Amino acid sequence: MVQASYVILNEVDEETSLEQIGNLIGDIRLQADLTQQELAQKLGVGVSTVHKYETNGQKILLHTLAKIAHICQVDLVVGFQTKP
């Protein structure tokens, strides 16, 4: 079973955001017991693309994150929260 993983993105630069998201992608992939090659095949992309997603080398679209979540059998939750 995949454990909950999340990151709160607020007032961070783009590079930091991509790094945090990449770390999450790697975490859920490993928890789903998938190699980068297996995830790449399921996404229809090259292994190098998955590697770049996980290591901040490439921006990722929201619908691609949703596909990764589906493949890894986790929910993708996106939302906004008002600051107190």
Short mmCIF file of N, CA and C in Angstrom, two decimals:
data_model
loop_
_atom_site.label_atom_id
_atom_site.label_comp_id
_atom_site.label_asym_id
_atom_site.label_seq_id
_atom_site.Cartn_x
_atom_site.Cartn_y
_atom_site.Cartn_z
N MET A 1 0.85 -1.19 0.00
CA MET A 1 0.00 0.00 0.00
C MET A 1 0.88 1.24 0.00
N VAL A 2 0.54 2.19 -0.84
CA VAL A 2 1.31 3.42 -0.95
C VAL A 2 0.92 4.35 0.18
N GLN A 3 1.92 4.89 0.85
CA GLN A 3 1.67 5.83 1.94
C GLN A 3 1.41 7.21 1.38
N ALA A 4 0.74 8.03 2.17
CA ALA A 4 0.46 9.40 1.75
C ALA A 4 1.76 10.20 1.70
N SER A 5 1.93 10.90 0.62
CA SER A 5 3.06 11.81 0.46
C SER A 5 2.51 13.11 -0.09
N TYR A 6 2.98 14.21 0.42
CA TYR A 6 2.51 15.49 -0.10
C TYR A 6 3.55 16.56 0.13
N VAL A 7 3.35 17.65 -0.57
CA VAL A 7 4.19 18.82 -0.39
C VAL A 7 3.30 20.04 -0.52
N ILE A 8 3.53 21.02 0.29
CA ILE A 8 2.79 22.28 0.19
C ILE A 8 3.69 23.27 -0.53
N LEU A 9 3.21 23.74 -1.66
CA LEU A 9 3.98 24.70 -2.45
C LEU A 9 3.42 26.09 -2.21
N ASN A 10 4.21 26.94 -1.61
CA ASN A 10 3.79 28.32 -1.47
C ASN A 10 5.03 29.20 -1.40
N GLU A 11 5.01 30.22 -2.20
CA GLU A 11 6.09 31.20 -2.23
C GLU A 11 7.47 30.56 -2.37
N VAL A 12 7.56 29.59 -3.28
CA VAL A 12 8.85 28.99 -3.57
C VAL A 12 9.16 29.21 -5.04
N ASP A 13 10.42 29.17 -5.37
CA ASP A 13 10.77 29.36 -6.76
C ASP A 13 10.46 28.10 -7.56
N GLU A 14 10.42 28.26 -8.87
CA GLU A 14 10.04 27.17 -9.77
C GLU A 14 10.96 25.96 -9.60
N GLU A 15 12.25 26.18 -9.48
CA GLU A 15 13.20 25.07 -9.35
C GLU A 15 12.92 24.25 -8.09
N THR A 16 12.64 24.93 -6.99
CA THR A 16 12.34 24.23 -5.74
C THR A 16 11.05 23.43 -5.88
N SER A 17 10.03 24.01 -6.51
CA SER A 17 8.77 23.30 -6.72
C SER A 17 8.97 22.05 -7.54
N LEU A 18 9.71 22.15 -8.64
CA LEU A 18 9.96 21.00 -9.50
C LEU A 18 10.74 19.92 -8.76
N GLU A 19 11.68 20.33 -7.93
CA GLU A 19 12.47 19.37 -7.16
C GLU A 19 11.57 18.61 -6.19
N GLN A 20 10.69 19.33 -5.50
CA GLN A 20 9.80 18.68 -4.54
C GLN A 20 8.84 17.73 -5.24
N ILE A 21 8.29 18.14 -6.36
CA ILE A 21 7.39 17.29 -7.12
C ILE A 21 8.14 16.07 -7.65
N GLY A 22 9.35 16.28 -8.14
CA GLY A 22 10.16 15.16 -8.62
C GLY A 22 10.43 14.14 -7.53
N ASN A 23 10.73 14.62 -6.33
CA ASN A 23 10.94 13.71 -5.20
C ASN A 23 9.69 12.89 -4.91
N LEU A 24 8.53 13.54 -4.98
CA LEU A 24 7.27 12.82 -4.75
C LEU A 24 7.04 11.76 -5.82
N ILE A 25 7.33 12.09 -7.07
CA ILE A 25 7.15 11.12 -8.15
C ILE A 25 8.02 9.89 -7.90
N GLY A 26 9.27 10.12 -7.55
CA GLY A 26 10.16 9.00 -7.25
C GLY A 26 9.67 8.18 -6.07
N ASP A 27 9.18 8.85 -5.04
CA ASP A 27 8.67 8.15 -3.85
C ASP A 27 7.48 7.26 -4.18
N ILE A 28 6.50 7.81 -4.90
CA ILE A 28 5.31 6.99 -5.18
C ILE A 28 5.63 5.88 -6.17
N ARG A 29 6.56 6.13 -7.09
CA ARG A 29 6.97 5.07 -8.03
C ARG A 29 7.58 3.91 -7.26
N LEU A 30 8.48 4.22 -6.34
CA LEU A 30 9.13 3.17 -5.55
C LEU A 30 8.13 2.44 -4.66
N GLN A 31 7.22 3.19 -4.05
CA GLN A 31 6.21 2.57 -3.19
C GLN A 31 5.27 1.67 -3.99
N ALA A 32 5.09 1.99 -5.28
CA ALA A 32 4.26 1.16 -6.16
C ALA A 32 5.07 0.00 -6.73
N ASP A 33 6.34 -0.10 -6.33
CA ASP A 33 7.24 -1.17 -6.76
C ASP A 33 7.44 -1.18 -8.27
N LEU A 34 7.64 0.01 -8.83
CA LEU A 34 7.89 0.16 -10.26
C LEU A 34 9.29 0.69 -10.49
N THR A 35 9.92 0.23 -11.55
CA THR A 35 11.19 0.81 -11.97
C THR A 35 10.88 2.03 -12.84
N GLN A 36 11.89 2.84 -13.09
CA GLN A 36 11.69 3.96 -14.01
C GLN A 36 11.29 3.44 -15.38
N GLN A 37 11.86 2.33 -15.80
CA GLN A 37 11.53 1.76 -17.10
C GLN A 37 10.06 1.31 -17.16
N GLU A 38 9.58 0.68 -16.12
CA GLU A 38 8.19 0.24 -16.09
C GLU A 38 7.23 1.42 -16.11
N LEU A 39 7.54 2.46 -15.34
CA LEU A 39 6.68 3.65 -15.34
C LEU A 39 6.72 4.32 -16.71
N ALA A 40 7.89 4.40 -17.30
CA ALA A 40 8.02 5.01 -18.62
C ALA A 40 7.17 4.27 -19.65
N GLN A 41 7.20 2.95 -19.63
CA GLN A 41 6.40 2.16 -20.57
C GLN A 41 4.92 2.44 -20.38
N LYS A 42 4.47 2.49 -19.15
CA LYS A 42 3.06 2.73 -18.87
C LYS A 42 2.63 4.14 -19.27
N LEU A 43 3.57 5.10 -19.19
CA LEU A 43 3.27 6.48 -19.58
C LEU A 43 3.42 6.70 -21.08
N GLY A 44 4.15 5.80 -21.74
CA GLY A 44 4.42 5.97 -23.17
C GLY A 44 5.51 6.99 -23.44
N VAL A 45 6.47 7.07 -22.52
CA VAL A 45 7.60 7.99 -22.67
C VAL A 45 8.90 7.21 -22.47
N GLY A 46 10.01 7.85 -22.71
CA GLY A 46 11.30 7.22 -22.51
C GLY A 46 11.71 7.22 -21.04
N VAL A 47 12.60 6.31 -20.72
CA VAL A 47 13.13 6.23 -19.35
C VAL A 47 13.79 7.55 -18.97
N SER A 48 14.46 8.18 -19.93
CA SER A 48 15.14 9.45 -19.63
C SER A 48 14.14 10.53 -19.22
N THR A 49 12.94 10.48 -19.77
CA THR A 49 11.91 11.46 -19.39
C THR A 49 11.49 11.26 -17.94
N VAL A 50 11.26 10.02 -17.55
CA VAL A 50 10.89 9.74 -16.16
C VAL A 50 12.03 10.17 -15.23
N HIS A 51 13.25 9.86 -15.63
CA HIS A 51 14.41 10.28 -14.83
C HIS A 51 14.43 11.80 -14.67
N LYS A 52 14.16 12.52 -15.75
CA LYS A 52 14.15 13.99 -15.69
C LYS A 52 13.02 14.50 -14.80
N TYR A 53 11.84 13.85 -14.86
CA TYR A 53 10.75 14.25 -13.97
C TYR A 53 11.19 14.14 -12.51
N GLU A 54 11.89 13.06 -12.20
CA GLU A 54 12.26 12.79 -10.82
C GLU A 54 13.45 13.61 -10.34
N THR A 55 14.23 14.14 -11.25
CA THR A 55 15.45 14.86 -10.86
C THR A 55 15.43 16.32 -11.27
N ASN A 56 14.23 16.89 -11.45
CA ASN A 56 14.11 18.31 -11.72
C ASN A 56 14.67 18.70 -13.08
N GLY A 57 14.76 17.76 -14.00
CA GLY A 57 15.31 18.09 -15.31
C GLY A 57 14.27 18.46 -16.34
N GLN A 58 13.01 18.27 -16.01
CA GLN A 58 11.96 18.55 -16.98
C GLN A 58 10.67 18.94 -16.26
N LYS A 59 10.01 19.97 -16.77
CA LYS A 59 8.71 20.35 -16.22
C LYS A 59 7.70 19.25 -16.53
N ILE A 60 6.70 19.14 -15.69
CA ILE A 60 5.69 18.10 -15.88
C ILE A 60 4.30 18.74 -15.88
N LEU A 61 3.47 18.29 -16.80
CA LEU A 61 2.11 18.81 -16.89
C LEU A 61 1.21 18.13 -15.86
N LEU A 62 0.17 18.83 -15.47
CA LEU A 62 -0.75 18.31 -14.46
C LEU A 62 -1.39 17.00 -14.91
N HIS A 63 -1.76 16.90 -16.18
CA HIS A 63 -2.39 15.66 -16.63
C HIS A 63 -1.40 14.49 -16.61
N THR A 64 -0.11 14.78 -16.75
CA THR A 64 0.90 13.72 -16.63
C THR A 64 1.02 13.28 -15.18
N LEU A 65 0.96 14.22 -14.26
CA LEU A 65 0.94 13.86 -12.83
C LEU A 65 -0.27 12.98 -12.52
N ALA A 66 -1.41 13.31 -13.12
CA ALA A 66 -2.61 12.51 -12.90
C ALA A 66 -2.43 11.09 -13.44
N LYS A 67 -1.78 10.96 -14.59
CA LYS A 67 -1.51 9.63 -15.15
C LYS A 67 -0.58 8.84 -14.24
N ILE A 68 0.45 9.49 -13.73
CA ILE A 68 1.38 8.82 -12.81
C ILE A 68 0.64 8.36 -11.56
N ALA A 69 -0.21 9.22 -11.03
CA ALA A 69 -0.98 8.87 -9.84
C ALA A 69 -1.86 7.64 -10.12
N HIS A 70 -2.51 7.63 -11.27
CA HIS A 70 -3.36 6.50 -11.64
C HIS A 70 -2.55 5.21 -11.75
N ILE A 71 -1.42 5.28 -12.43
CA ILE A 71 -0.56 4.11 -12.60
C ILE A 71 -0.08 3.59 -11.25
N CYS A 72 0.27 4.50 -10.36
CA CYS A 72 0.80 4.12 -9.04
C CYS A 72 -0.31 3.88 -8.02
N GLN A 73 -1.55 3.99 -8.46
CA GLN A 73 -2.73 3.75 -7.62
C GLN A 73 -2.77 4.64 -6.38
N VAL A 74 -2.55 5.92 -6.62
CA VAL A 74 -2.69 6.93 -5.58
C VAL A 74 -3.60 8.04 -6.10
N ASP A 75 -4.14 8.82 -5.22
CA ASP A 75 -4.94 9.98 -5.60
C ASP A 75 -4.03 11.18 -5.76
N LEU A 76 -4.32 11.99 -6.76
CA LEU A 76 -3.65 13.28 -6.93
C LEU A 76 -4.61 14.33 -6.42
N VAL A 77 -4.21 15.07 -5.41
CA VAL A 77 -5.06 16.09 -4.81
C VAL A 77 -4.43 17.45 -5.10
N VAL A 78 -5.20 18.30 -5.77
CA VAL A 78 -4.72 19.64 -6.09
C VAL A 78 -5.75 20.62 -5.55
N GLY A 79 -5.29 21.63 -4.86
CA GLY A 79 -6.24 22.59 -4.32
C GLY A 79 -5.56 23.84 -3.83
N PHE A 80 -6.36 24.73 -3.35
CA PHE A 80 -5.87 25.98 -2.79
C PHE A 80 -6.44 26.12 -1.39
N GLN A 81 -5.66 26.72 -0.52
CA GLN A 81 -6.10 26.91 0.86
C GLN A 81 -5.83 28.36 1.24
N THR A 82 -6.82 29.00 1.83
CA THR A 82 -6.66 30.37 2.29
C THR A 82 -5.73 30.40 3.48
N LYS A 83 -4.81 31.34 3.45
CA LYS A 83 -3.90 31.50 4.58
C LYS A 83 -4.64 32.13 5.74
N PRO A 84 -4.35 31.69 6.96
CA PRO A 84 -5.05 32.25 8.14
C PRO A 84 -4.67 33.70 8.37
#
